[in-house]
mmCIF file of C-alpha atoms in Angstrom:
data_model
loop_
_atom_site.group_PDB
_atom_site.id
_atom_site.type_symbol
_atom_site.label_atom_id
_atom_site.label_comp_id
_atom_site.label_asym_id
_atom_site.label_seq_id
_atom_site.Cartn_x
_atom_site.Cartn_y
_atom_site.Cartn_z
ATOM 1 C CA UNK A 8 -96.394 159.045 -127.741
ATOM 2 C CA UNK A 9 -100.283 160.138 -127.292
ATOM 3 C CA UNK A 10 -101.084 160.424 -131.299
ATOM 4 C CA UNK A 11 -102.963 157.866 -132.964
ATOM 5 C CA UNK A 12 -102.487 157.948 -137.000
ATOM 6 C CA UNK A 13 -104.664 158.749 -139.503
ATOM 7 C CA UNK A 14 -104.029 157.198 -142.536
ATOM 8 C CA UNK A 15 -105.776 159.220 -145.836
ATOM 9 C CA UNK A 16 -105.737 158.941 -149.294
ATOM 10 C CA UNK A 17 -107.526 157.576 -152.383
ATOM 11 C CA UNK A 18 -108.963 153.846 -152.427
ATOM 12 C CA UNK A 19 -105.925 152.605 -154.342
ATOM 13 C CA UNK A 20 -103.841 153.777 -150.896
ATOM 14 C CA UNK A 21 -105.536 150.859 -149.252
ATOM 15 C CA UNK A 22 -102.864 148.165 -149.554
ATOM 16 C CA UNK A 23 -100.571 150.936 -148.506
ATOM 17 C CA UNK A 24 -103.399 151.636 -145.519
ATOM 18 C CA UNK A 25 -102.988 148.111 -144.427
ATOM 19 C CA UNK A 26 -99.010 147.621 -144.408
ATOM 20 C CA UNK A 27 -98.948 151.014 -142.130
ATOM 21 C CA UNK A 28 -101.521 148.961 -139.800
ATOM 22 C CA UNK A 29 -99.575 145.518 -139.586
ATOM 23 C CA UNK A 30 -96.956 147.986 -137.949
ATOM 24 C CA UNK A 31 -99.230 149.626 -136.060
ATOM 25 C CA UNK A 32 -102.886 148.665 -135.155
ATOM 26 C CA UNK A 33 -104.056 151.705 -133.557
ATOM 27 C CA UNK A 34 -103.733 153.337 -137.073
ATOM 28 C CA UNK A 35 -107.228 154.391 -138.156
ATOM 29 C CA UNK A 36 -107.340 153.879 -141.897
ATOM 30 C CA UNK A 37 -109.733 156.468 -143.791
ATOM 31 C CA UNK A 38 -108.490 156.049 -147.228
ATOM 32 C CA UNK A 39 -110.924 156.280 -149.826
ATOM 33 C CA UNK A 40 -113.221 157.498 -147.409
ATOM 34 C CA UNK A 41 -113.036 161.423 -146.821
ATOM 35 C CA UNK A 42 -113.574 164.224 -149.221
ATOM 36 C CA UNK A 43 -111.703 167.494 -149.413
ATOM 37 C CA UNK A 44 -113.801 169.098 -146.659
ATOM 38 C CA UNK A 45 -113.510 166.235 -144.522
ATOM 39 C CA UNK A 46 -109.553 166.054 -145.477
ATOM 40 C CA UNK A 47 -109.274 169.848 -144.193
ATOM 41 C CA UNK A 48 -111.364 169.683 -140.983
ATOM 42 C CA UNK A 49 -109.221 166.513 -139.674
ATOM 43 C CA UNK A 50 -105.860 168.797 -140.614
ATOM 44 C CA UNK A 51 -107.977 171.737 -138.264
ATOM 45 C CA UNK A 52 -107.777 169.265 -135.413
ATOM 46 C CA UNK A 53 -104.764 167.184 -135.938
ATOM 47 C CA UNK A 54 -101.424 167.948 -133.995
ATOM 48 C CA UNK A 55 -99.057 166.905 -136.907
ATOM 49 C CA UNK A 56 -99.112 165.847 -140.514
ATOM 50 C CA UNK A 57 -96.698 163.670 -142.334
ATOM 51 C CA UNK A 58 -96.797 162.716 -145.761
ATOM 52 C CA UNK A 59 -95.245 163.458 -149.279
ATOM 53 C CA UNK A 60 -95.605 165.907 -151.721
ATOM 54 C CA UNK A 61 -99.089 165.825 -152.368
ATOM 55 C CA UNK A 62 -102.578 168.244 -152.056
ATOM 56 C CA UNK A 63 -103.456 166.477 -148.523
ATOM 57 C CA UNK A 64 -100.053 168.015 -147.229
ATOM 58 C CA UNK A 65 -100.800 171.441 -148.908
ATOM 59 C CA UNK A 66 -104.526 171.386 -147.609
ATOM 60 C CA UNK A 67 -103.119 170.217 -144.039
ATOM 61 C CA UNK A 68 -100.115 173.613 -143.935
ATOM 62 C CA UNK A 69 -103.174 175.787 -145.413
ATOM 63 C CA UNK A 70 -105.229 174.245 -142.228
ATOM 64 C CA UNK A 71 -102.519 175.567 -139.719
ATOM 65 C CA UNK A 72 -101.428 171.977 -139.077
ATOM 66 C CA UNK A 73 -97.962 171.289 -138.136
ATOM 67 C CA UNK A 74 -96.607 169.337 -141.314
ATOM 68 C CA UNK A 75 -93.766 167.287 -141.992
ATOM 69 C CA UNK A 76 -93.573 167.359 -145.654
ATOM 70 C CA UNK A 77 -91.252 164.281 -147.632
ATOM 71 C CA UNK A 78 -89.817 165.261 -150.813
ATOM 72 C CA UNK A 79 -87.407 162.735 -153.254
ATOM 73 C CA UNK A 80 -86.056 164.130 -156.366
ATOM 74 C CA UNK A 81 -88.939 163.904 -158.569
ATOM 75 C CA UNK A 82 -89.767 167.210 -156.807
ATOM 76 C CA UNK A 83 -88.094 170.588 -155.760
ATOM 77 C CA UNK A 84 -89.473 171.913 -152.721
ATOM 78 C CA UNK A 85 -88.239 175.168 -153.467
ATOM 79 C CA UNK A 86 -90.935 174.865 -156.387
ATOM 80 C CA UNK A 87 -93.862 173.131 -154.612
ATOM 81 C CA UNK A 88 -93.413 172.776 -150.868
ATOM 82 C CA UNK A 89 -96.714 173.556 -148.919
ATOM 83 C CA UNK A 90 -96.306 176.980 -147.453
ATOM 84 C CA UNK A 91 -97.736 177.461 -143.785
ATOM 85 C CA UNK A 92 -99.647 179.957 -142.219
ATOM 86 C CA UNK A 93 -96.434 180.747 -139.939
ATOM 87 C CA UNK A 94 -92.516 180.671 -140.008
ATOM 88 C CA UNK A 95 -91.487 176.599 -138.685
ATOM 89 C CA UNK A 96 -94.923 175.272 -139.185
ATOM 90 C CA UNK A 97 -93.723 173.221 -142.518
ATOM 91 C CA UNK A 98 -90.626 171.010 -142.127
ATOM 92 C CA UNK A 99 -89.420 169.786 -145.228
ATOM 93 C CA UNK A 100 -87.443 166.422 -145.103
ATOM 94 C CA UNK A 101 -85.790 165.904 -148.754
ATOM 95 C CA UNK A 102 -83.929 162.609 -150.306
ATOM 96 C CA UNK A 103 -83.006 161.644 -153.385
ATOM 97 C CA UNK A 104 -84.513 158.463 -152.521
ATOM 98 C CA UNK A 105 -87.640 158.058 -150.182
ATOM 99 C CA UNK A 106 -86.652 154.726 -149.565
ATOM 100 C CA UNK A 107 -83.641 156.372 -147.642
ATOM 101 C CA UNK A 108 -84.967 158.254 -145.336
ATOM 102 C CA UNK A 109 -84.411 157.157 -142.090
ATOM 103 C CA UNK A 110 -87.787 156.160 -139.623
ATOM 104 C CA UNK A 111 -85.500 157.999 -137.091
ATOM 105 C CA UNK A 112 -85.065 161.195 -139.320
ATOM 106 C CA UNK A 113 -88.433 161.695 -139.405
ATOM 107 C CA UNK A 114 -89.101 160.961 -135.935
ATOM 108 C CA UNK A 115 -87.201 163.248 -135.096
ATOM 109 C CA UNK A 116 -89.068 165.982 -137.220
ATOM 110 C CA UNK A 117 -91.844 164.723 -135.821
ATOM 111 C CA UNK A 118 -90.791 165.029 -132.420
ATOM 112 C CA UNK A 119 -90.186 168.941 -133.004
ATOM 113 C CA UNK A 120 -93.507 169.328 -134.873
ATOM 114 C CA UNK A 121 -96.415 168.643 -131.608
#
């Protein structure tokens, strides 16, 4: 629908990196490649933000970017969810299990988000 991914994270996110492209190509895989300012200037310009419970999705909200945030029960996001810079701009999707949460739940967050 008009975004093209940006896949970030650490080196070891690579084989990650590479699954998310085998699903979809136009995916441009930086992990292992950008530092913190570099992480925060591509959450400036990007439209949305989807990941889990990590610093990229706190740097992202702190950014103003549009964040869909994915929490499993390892973590309470009453506790630790990123907070935005305005009311709506974090959506907080939380499982028990990532593994079951649905592509089309978060779509649909998504969807809502740009």
């Amino acid at each position: 629908r008009g975004l093209r991914p940006v896949v970030v994270g650490s080196g070891a996110d690579k084989p990650l990196a590479a699954a998310i492209r085998q699903v979809c190509p136009q995916a441009l895989d930086l992990t292992g490649q950008t530092t913190l300012p570099e992480l925060a200037g591509l959450a400036a310009r990007a439209q949305v933000a989807v990941g889990n419970d990590t610093g990229p999705m706190h740097l992202a909200a702190t950014m103003g970017c549009p964040s869909v945030v994915l929490f499993s029960a390892d973590s309470n996001p009453a506790l630790t969810a990123p907070l935005g810079r305005v009311p709506g701009q974090v959506c907080v999707l939380s499982v028990r299990d990532l593994a079951t949460l649905s592509v089309n739940r978060v779509a649909a967050a998504l969807s809502c988000r740009h």
